[in-house]
Amino acid sequence: MNVIKQTAAELAARIHSGELSSVDVTQAHLDRITKVDDQLNAFRHVDAEGALAAAAKVDADIAAGNPPASPLAGVPLGLKDVLTTKGVPTTCGSKTLEGWLPPYDATVTRKLREAGVPILGKTNMDEFAMGSSTENSAYGPTRNPWDTSRIPGGSGGGSSAALAAFEAPLAIGTDTGGSIRQPGAVTGTVGVKPTYGGVSRYGLVAFSSSLDQAGPCARTVLDAALLHEVIAGHDPMDSTSINSPVPNVVEAARQGASGDLTGVKVGVVTEFSGEGYQQGVLDSFQAAVEQLRALGAEVVEISCPNFAYALPAYYLIAPSECSSNLARFDAMRYGLRVGDDGDRSAEEVMSASREAGFGPEVKRRIMIGTYALSSGYYDAYYGSAQQVRTLITRDFAAAYSQVDVLVSPTTPTTAFRIGERVDDPMAMYLADLCTIPANLAGNAAMSVPSGLAADDGLPVGLQIMAPALADDRMYRVAAAYETARDAAAGGALINQIPEL
Amino acid sequence: MTAIAETLDFDEVLEHFDPVLGLEVHVELNTNTKMFCGCANVFGGEPNTHVCPTCLGLPGALPVMNGKGVESAIRMGLALNCEIAPWCRFARKNYFYPDMPKNFQTSQYDEPIAFDGHLDVVLDDGEVVRVGIERAHMEEDTGKSLHVGGATGRIHGAEHSLLDYNRAGVPLIEIVTKPIEGMGHRAPEVARAYVTALRELMLALGVSDVRMDQGSMRCDANVSLMPKGTTEFGTRTETKNVNSLRSVERAVRYEMTRQAAVLRAGGSITQETRHFQEADGTTSPGRPKETSEDYRYFPEPDLVPIAPSREWVEELRGTLPELPWERRKRVQQEWGLTDEETRDLFNTGAADLVAMTVDAGAPVAEARSWWVQYLTQQANTRETELPELPITPAQVARVIALIGEGTLTHKLAREVVQGVLAGEGDPDQVIADRGLEVVSDDSALLAAVDEALATQPDVVEKIRGGKVQAAGAIVGAVMKATKGQADAKRVRELVLERCQ
C-alpha cells in the first residue's frame, strides 16, 4: 500500500482503526513534499513541526481509546496561503507580507485544528488570489504535475498541484471567480466553491469580500464532502456567514456514489460553448453529459443570457472591492516597509512600500477598482456591474425553477503553458469565464474531473452548479458521475498522471 | 501690497453679510465595546492595549456590528425628531491616513440611519430657535496620532509619529445640521446653544459621556457669508478642533469677522479646513481642499444591511427619557424658579444633582444654592465638571440638615464640604475628625461668656446702659475663645441675658 496514493476517507479509516498512525501518514506526505516540490513549487511554507505535533496528538487520542475529533482526524492537509495561521507565515503570495506572522487563526484554520487535521504547510497562490495560473505569485509559479511546463490553474494552483502530486490528500482553496474550480479542472482534481456564507471568511485575507469563499479541494468527491463538513458552518465573527444548518454533503456524496440519478433534472448552460472553447474540452463535456443521462438524469438546455456580461461585471466589482481591501497594506503596522530613511513622510513611505510590495496584476486591479469607484464613474461602472449581478442572479433563479443543477465545462481550455498568457490579461481572464457567474450570484458550484482532452491529453473538469444552500445536490450528482466515469474508464483519472 | 485688516468689526460684518452655519457634531457612544469588535470602549489606557485583529485592520479580520450602537443611534435619531431608515447600510469611506487601520473608515454615506429632524434650542433670553437636522449617521472613530518633534505638533515637520489604536473602532454618531440661516448677530450664540442642547440631550439619553475635553463630543463648524440681499451661499470654511462650548461661539464669531474682512477687501474665501486656536480665539488654515476629496464610497460588503423593524423602533421610542427642554419646563414650574434661576440650574449642569439632593431631604433653595454656587465654584477651581466632584447629593443633603439643626454654621459647613472633597469621609466623619461641631453646650458657652464679660467691665456697663450693640465686642471675644465653633446667635443671647 502506498500511503500517499490513498484517499482521505481511506486514510481516516486506517488511522482511526489503528492500522496507520497519523504521524506516519503525515511524515509520508512531508517526505513526498521534500522529494517532489522542487519541481512544482506547490508549497510556500512547510510546517513539519506543527503538522507532526498535531498528528501525534491524534495518535495519542486514538491510543487512549478516545473517539476521533472528526471523521478526518489525522489526515494531513495543505492550506492556501491566504488563510491566517497563528505564528505561521501567511504571505498571500505577496512580497508585502513576507515575514508576517499572523497573531491569530482564521476560523477555517481553527476548525481544522479542532478537527485534528494536521496542516502540512501553506500552498502557493497568485498574489492576493488575483490570477488564473499561479504565475502572479511573488515567489515563483507553481507547475502542473501533469506537465510541469504548464500552469496548475489559479489562484489556488498550489493547493491543486499538491493534491495531483500526492503531496497532500486534502487542501483548502478560496474561490472568488473560480480559484478553486479552475485549478481543480486543469489538475484533474475536485474543487468546491460552497454557497457564499457557507464557510467563514474570518481570517481569509480579502480580495473581493462579496465574492470570496473558502472551500475544499480533494482527489475524490467524498473526500471533498468530508472536508466541506469540517470547515463549514455559521461563524459569529463573519457577518456574512449564513446562520442555517450545513447541507448534508457527506450523506449526499455517499448516496450519489450508488449511481442513480433518476428524477434529477440537469440543465446544460447553452452560453458556455462555441468560440474560444477547446474542442477536446467540449468533447469531454459532451461525454460527461451523456454519462449523466445514462445515470437516469433528465438533461435539458438552459439559456442564461446575462451570463455573457458576467466577466466584465466581475472585473469591475472584484477590483473595486480589492482597491479598498488592499489599502491596509501601507507599511504602518505590519508587512514590507520601504523608504523609511527619516526624511520621507508617512505618505511617501506608504507609497514606496506599496510600489515595492505589490506585483503588476495587483497594481492593475487596484487601479481599475480605484477608477471604477471614482466620483462621476461610480454609476457607470460599479453601479452597472451590480445591476448585472442582479440580472445574473435572476438568470440562475429562472434556471433553477426548471432544473436541479446546471452543468458546463469548468474552464474553456486545458492547462496552458507557463508564460503563454502573462502578457495578455484578457486571455488570462477568459479562463474564469464559466466559473464567475456562481460567485456573482453567491451560489454553490464545483468541478469534478471528466477525463483527458483528446487533443492534448490534459485533464478537463465538469462544472456542476446548484442553488444557494443546495450544496448537497451538486455533491450527489458529482459523486454519481465520478463513480460512473471511473468505472467506465477503468479507474480514477488521477491514476493516469505521469510519475514525477 | 497694502495690509488688510485681519478681521472686521462684528457689527460691520452684519451690515454687509448674512452668516450661514452648518454644524457637524461627532459623539462617541458609551457602549461597552467598540462598534465592530469586542474590544473595550474606554477612554485612555496604555497605548494599543484595547486592540484586536479587527480594530487593527489586520489582514483577514472582519467587522461585526455592535447592536447596542445601532440602538443608541436610533434612540438619538428619535430624540432629534428624525425619520429612522427602514433599511440602510454601512459604506466604506476610502482615504489613506496612518491612524486609520484599514485606510477606509466604515461609515454611512447616502443611507444614514436617521434623517430629516430638528432640535429646538433655547437662547439666553429664552427665545427658541429650531435647528434642522439633515442626518445622523453611524461610523467608527480613528486611532490617535501623536506627532513628536517639530513646532506645530502636526504631522508636517514632525520628527516621528506615534500611533495609538485604542480609539480605533469606537462607535461614533455624526449629527449634521441643515444650513442655519437668518440668525444675524445671534449666529455665534445659536451655534453654542445648539451644541449645548445636543450635549444635554445625549446626557439625558445616556448614550455618551459627551466630554468635549476628552473628545467624546467634537464639533466642526462650517461658516460662510452671503452678501446681504443675495440668496446664494458663499464659500465655506470648516473649523475643527473646537473643544468647548465657549469655543464654538468664539470660533463662529471669529470666522465671520475674518471672512468679512477678506470679502470686503475684494478677496475670496478659500474652501478649506481651519483649526481653532484656543489661546487667542483665532482660526488658522489647515489643508486647503483644492478639489473635494474623492472618498470612493461604496457599500461595505463585510456587513449586512441594517433593517430595524417598525416594532423595534417604536419600542425604542418608548425608552426615550423626559427630554431636556421638557424637563426644564417642568422643573421651573415645580420649583417655582425664575428664568434666570432655571438657566443657571441647567447651565451649571446641577439640575440632576439638586434633584437628588432634594430627594435626600434637603429644601430646594438650599440644595440649589449649594450646587449652583459654592460647589460650581469648587468644580471650576478644580477644572472638573460638577458631577465629577467627589461629593454625593446625600452628603450635601446631610450638611444642609446639620445647618438646619444648628449643629453647623455656614462657615463650618463649607469646611465640612472641603473635608468631604478632600476625601476625609462623610460629613459626620469630617466633623468628628476635625472637631468642627458648633459649641452648643450652654454651660461651656456661659463660662466663656462670663470670662469675656469679666475682662471687659466697661462694655458690660454700656450694655446695661442700653447700648445693646456693644454686645458685639463680647460676642467677638467669645467666638475667638471658642475658635469660631460657637453659634454666634446663641452667644449674643447669653451675653444679653447675663447683662440684665
PDB file of C-alpha atoms in Angstrom, chain A residues 84 92 97 100 103-104 196 200-206 209-210 236-240 320-321 323-330 332-334 342 346-347 350 354 369-371 373-376 378 382, chain B residues 52-65 89 92 94-104 110 155-156 158-159 161 163 165 292-304:
ATOM      1  CA  THR A  84      -4.179  33.178   8.530  1.00  0.00           C
ATOM      2  CA  CYS A  92      -0.849  35.628   0.239  1.00  0.00           C
ATOM      3  CA  LEU A  97       3.522  40.153   3.637  1.00  0.00           C
ATOM      4  CA  TRP A 100       4.469  38.470   8.601  1.00  0.00           C
ATOM      5  CA  PRO A 103      -1.286  36.720  15.672  1.00  0.00           C
ATOM      6  CA  TYR A 104      -4.499  34.802  15.068  1.00  0.00           C
ATOM      7  CA  TYR A 196     -21.383  32.181  -0.261  1.00  0.00           C
ATOM      8  CA  SER A 200     -16.496  31.642   7.370  1.00  0.00           C
ATOM      9  CA  ARG A 201     -14.320  34.301   5.778  1.00  0.00           C
ATOM     10  CA  TYR A 202     -12.827  35.356   9.118  1.00  0.00           C
ATOM     11  CA  GLY A 203      -9.078  35.195   8.615  1.00  0.00           C
ATOM     12  CA  LEU A 204      -9.348  34.811   4.839  1.00  0.00           C
ATOM     13  CA  VAL A 205      -7.302  37.761   3.620  1.00  0.00           C
ATOM     14  CA  ALA A 206      -9.844  39.558   1.477  1.00  0.00           C
ATOM     15  CA  SER A 209     -15.314  40.450   0.092  1.00  0.00           C
ATOM     16  CA  SER A 210     -18.653  39.893  -1.615  1.00  0.00           C
ATOM     17  CA  PRO A 236     -20.414  34.922  14.599  1.00  0.00           C
ATOM     18  CA  MET A 237     -17.104  36.554  13.600  1.00  0.00           C
ATOM     19  CA  ASP A 238     -18.270  36.827   9.976  1.00  0.00           C
ATOM     20  CA  SER A 239     -21.406  38.938   9.476  1.00  0.00           C
ATOM     21  CA  THR A 240     -21.994  37.415   6.041  1.00  0.00           C
ATOM     22  CA  SER A 320     -13.344  47.830  -6.815  1.00  0.00           C
ATOM     23  CA  GLU A 321     -13.515  45.833  -3.605  1.00  0.00           C
ATOM     24  CA  SER A 323      -8.779  48.527  -4.208  1.00  0.00           C
ATOM     25  CA  SER A 324     -10.324  49.148  -0.792  1.00  0.00           C
ATOM     26  CA  ASN A 325      -9.417  45.827   0.832  1.00  0.00           C
ATOM     27  CA  LEU A 326      -5.746  46.147  -0.066  1.00  0.00           C
ATOM     28  CA  ALA A 327      -5.494  49.749   1.147  1.00  0.00           C
ATOM     29  CA  ARG A 328      -4.481  48.451   4.574  1.00  0.00           C
ATOM     30  CA  PHE A 329      -1.130  47.249   3.254  1.00  0.00           C
ATOM     31  CA  ASP A 330       0.542  50.582   3.957  1.00  0.00           C
ATOM     32  CA  MET A 332       2.441  51.283   9.050  1.00  0.00           C
ATOM     33  CA  ARG A 333       1.568  48.292  11.221  1.00  0.00           C
ATOM     34  CA  TYR A 334       2.937  45.180   9.504  1.00  0.00           C
ATOM     35  CA  GLY A 342      13.947  59.546   8.322  1.00  0.00           C
ATOM     36  CA  ALA A 346       4.391  58.741   6.101  1.00  0.00           C
ATOM     37  CA  GLU A 347       2.612  59.150   2.754  1.00  0.00           C
ATOM     38  CA  MET A 350       3.293  54.199   2.191  1.00  0.00           C
ATOM     39  CA  ARG A 354       3.109  49.685  -1.965  1.00  0.00           C
ATOM     40  CA  GLY A 369     -11.008  49.468  -8.975  1.00  0.00           C
ATOM     41  CA  THR A 370      -9.943  52.931  -7.850  1.00  0.00           C
ATOM     42  CA  TYR A 371     -11.062  54.301 -11.174  1.00  0.00           C
ATOM     43  CA  LEU A 373     -15.279  53.765  -7.735  1.00  0.00           C
ATOM     44  CA  SER A 374     -14.309  57.356  -8.533  1.00  0.00           C
ATOM     45  CA  SER A 375     -16.847  60.090  -8.231  1.00  0.00           C
ATOM     46  CA  GLY A 376     -18.557  60.523 -11.584  1.00  0.00           C
ATOM     47  CA  TYR A 378     -19.299  55.012  -9.919  1.00  0.00           C
ATOM     48  CA  TYR A 382     -19.600  49.814 -10.163  1.00  0.00           C
TER      49      TYR A 382
ATOM     50  CA  CYS B  52      -7.624  43.174  18.313  1.00  0.00           C
ATOM     51  CA  PRO B  53      -7.186  41.942  14.708  1.00  0.00           C
ATOM     52  CA  THR B  54     -10.417  43.680  13.660  1.00  0.00           C
ATOM     53  CA  CYS B  55      -9.787  47.192  15.025  1.00  0.00           C
ATOM     54  CA  LEU B  56      -6.138  46.991  13.982  1.00  0.00           C
ATOM     55  CA  GLY B  57      -7.274  46.145  10.449  1.00  0.00           C
ATOM     56  CA  LEU B  58      -5.094  43.022  10.310  1.00  0.00           C
ATOM     57  CA  PRO B  59      -5.330  41.019   7.087  1.00  0.00           C
ATOM     58  CA  GLY B  60      -8.346  38.707   7.132  1.00  0.00           C
ATOM     59  CA  ALA B  61     -10.125  40.264  10.103  1.00  0.00           C
ATOM     60  CA  LEU B  62     -13.813  41.159   9.733  1.00  0.00           C
ATOM     61  CA  PRO B  63     -16.246  43.545  11.433  1.00  0.00           C
ATOM     62  CA  VAL B  64     -19.380  42.523  13.320  1.00  0.00           C
ATOM     63  CA  MET B  65     -21.922  45.221  14.108  1.00  0.00           C
ATOM     64  CA  ARG B  89     -26.137  50.140   5.004  1.00  0.00           C
ATOM     65  CA  ARG B  92     -16.541  52.489   3.112  1.00  0.00           C
ATOM     66  CA  ASN B  94     -11.630  55.383   1.392  1.00  0.00           C
ATOM     67  CA  TYR B  95      -8.617  57.550   2.193  1.00  0.00           C
ATOM     68  CA  PHE B  96      -5.120  56.942   3.446  1.00  0.00           C
ATOM     69  CA  TYR B  97      -4.051  58.077   6.886  1.00  0.00           C
ATOM     70  CA  PRO B  98      -1.749  56.253   9.296  1.00  0.00           C
ATOM     71  CA  ASP B  99      -4.158  56.353  12.234  1.00  0.00           C
ATOM     72  CA  MET B 100      -6.872  54.634  10.202  1.00  0.00           C
ATOM     73  CA  PRO B 101      -6.004  50.922  10.317  1.00  0.00           C
ATOM     74  CA  LYS B 102      -7.807  49.803   7.151  1.00  0.00           C
ATOM     75  CA  ASN B 103      -7.268  53.036   5.239  1.00  0.00           C
ATOM     76  CA  PHE B 104     -11.002  53.218   4.924  1.00  0.00           C
ATOM     77  CA  ASP B 110     -26.143  58.029   1.279  1.00  0.00           C
ATOM     78  CA  ILE B 155       2.352  65.780  11.052  1.00  0.00           C
ATOM     79  CA  HIS B 156       4.290  68.213   8.867  1.00  0.00           C
ATOM     80  CA  ALA B 158       7.401  66.208  12.971  1.00  0.00           C
ATOM     81  CA  GLU B 159      10.429  64.010  13.563  1.00  0.00           C
ATOM     82  CA  SER B 161       4.796  59.970  14.905  1.00  0.00           C
ATOM     83  CA  LEU B 163       0.087  55.778  16.820  1.00  0.00           C
ATOM     84  CA  TYR B 165      -5.283  52.473  18.103  1.00  0.00           C
ATOM     85  CA  SER B 292     -13.117  67.949  -2.929  1.00  0.00           C
ATOM     86  CA  GLU B 293     -11.504  64.715  -1.828  1.00  0.00           C
ATOM     87  CA  ASP B 294     -12.858  61.640  -3.610  1.00  0.00           C
ATOM     88  CA  TYR B 295     -13.600  59.083  -0.922  1.00  0.00           C
ATOM     89  CA  ARG B 296     -14.812  56.455  -3.412  1.00  0.00           C
ATOM     90  CA  TYR B 297     -17.690  55.429  -1.170  1.00  0.00           C
ATOM     91  CA  PHE B 298     -19.260  52.052  -1.812  1.00  0.00           C
ATOM     92  CA  PRO B 299     -21.462  49.793   0.335  1.00  0.00           C
ATOM     93  CA  GLU B 300     -19.460  47.851   2.946  1.00  0.00           C
ATOM     94  CA  PRO B 301     -19.543  44.244   1.704  1.00  0.00           C
ATOM     95  CA  ASP B 302     -18.367  42.819   5.040  1.00  0.00           C
ATOM     96  CA  LEU B 303     -21.528  43.891   6.863  1.00  0.00           C
ATOM     97  CA  VAL B 304     -25.146  43.051   6.294  1.00  0.00           C
TER      98      VAL B 304
END
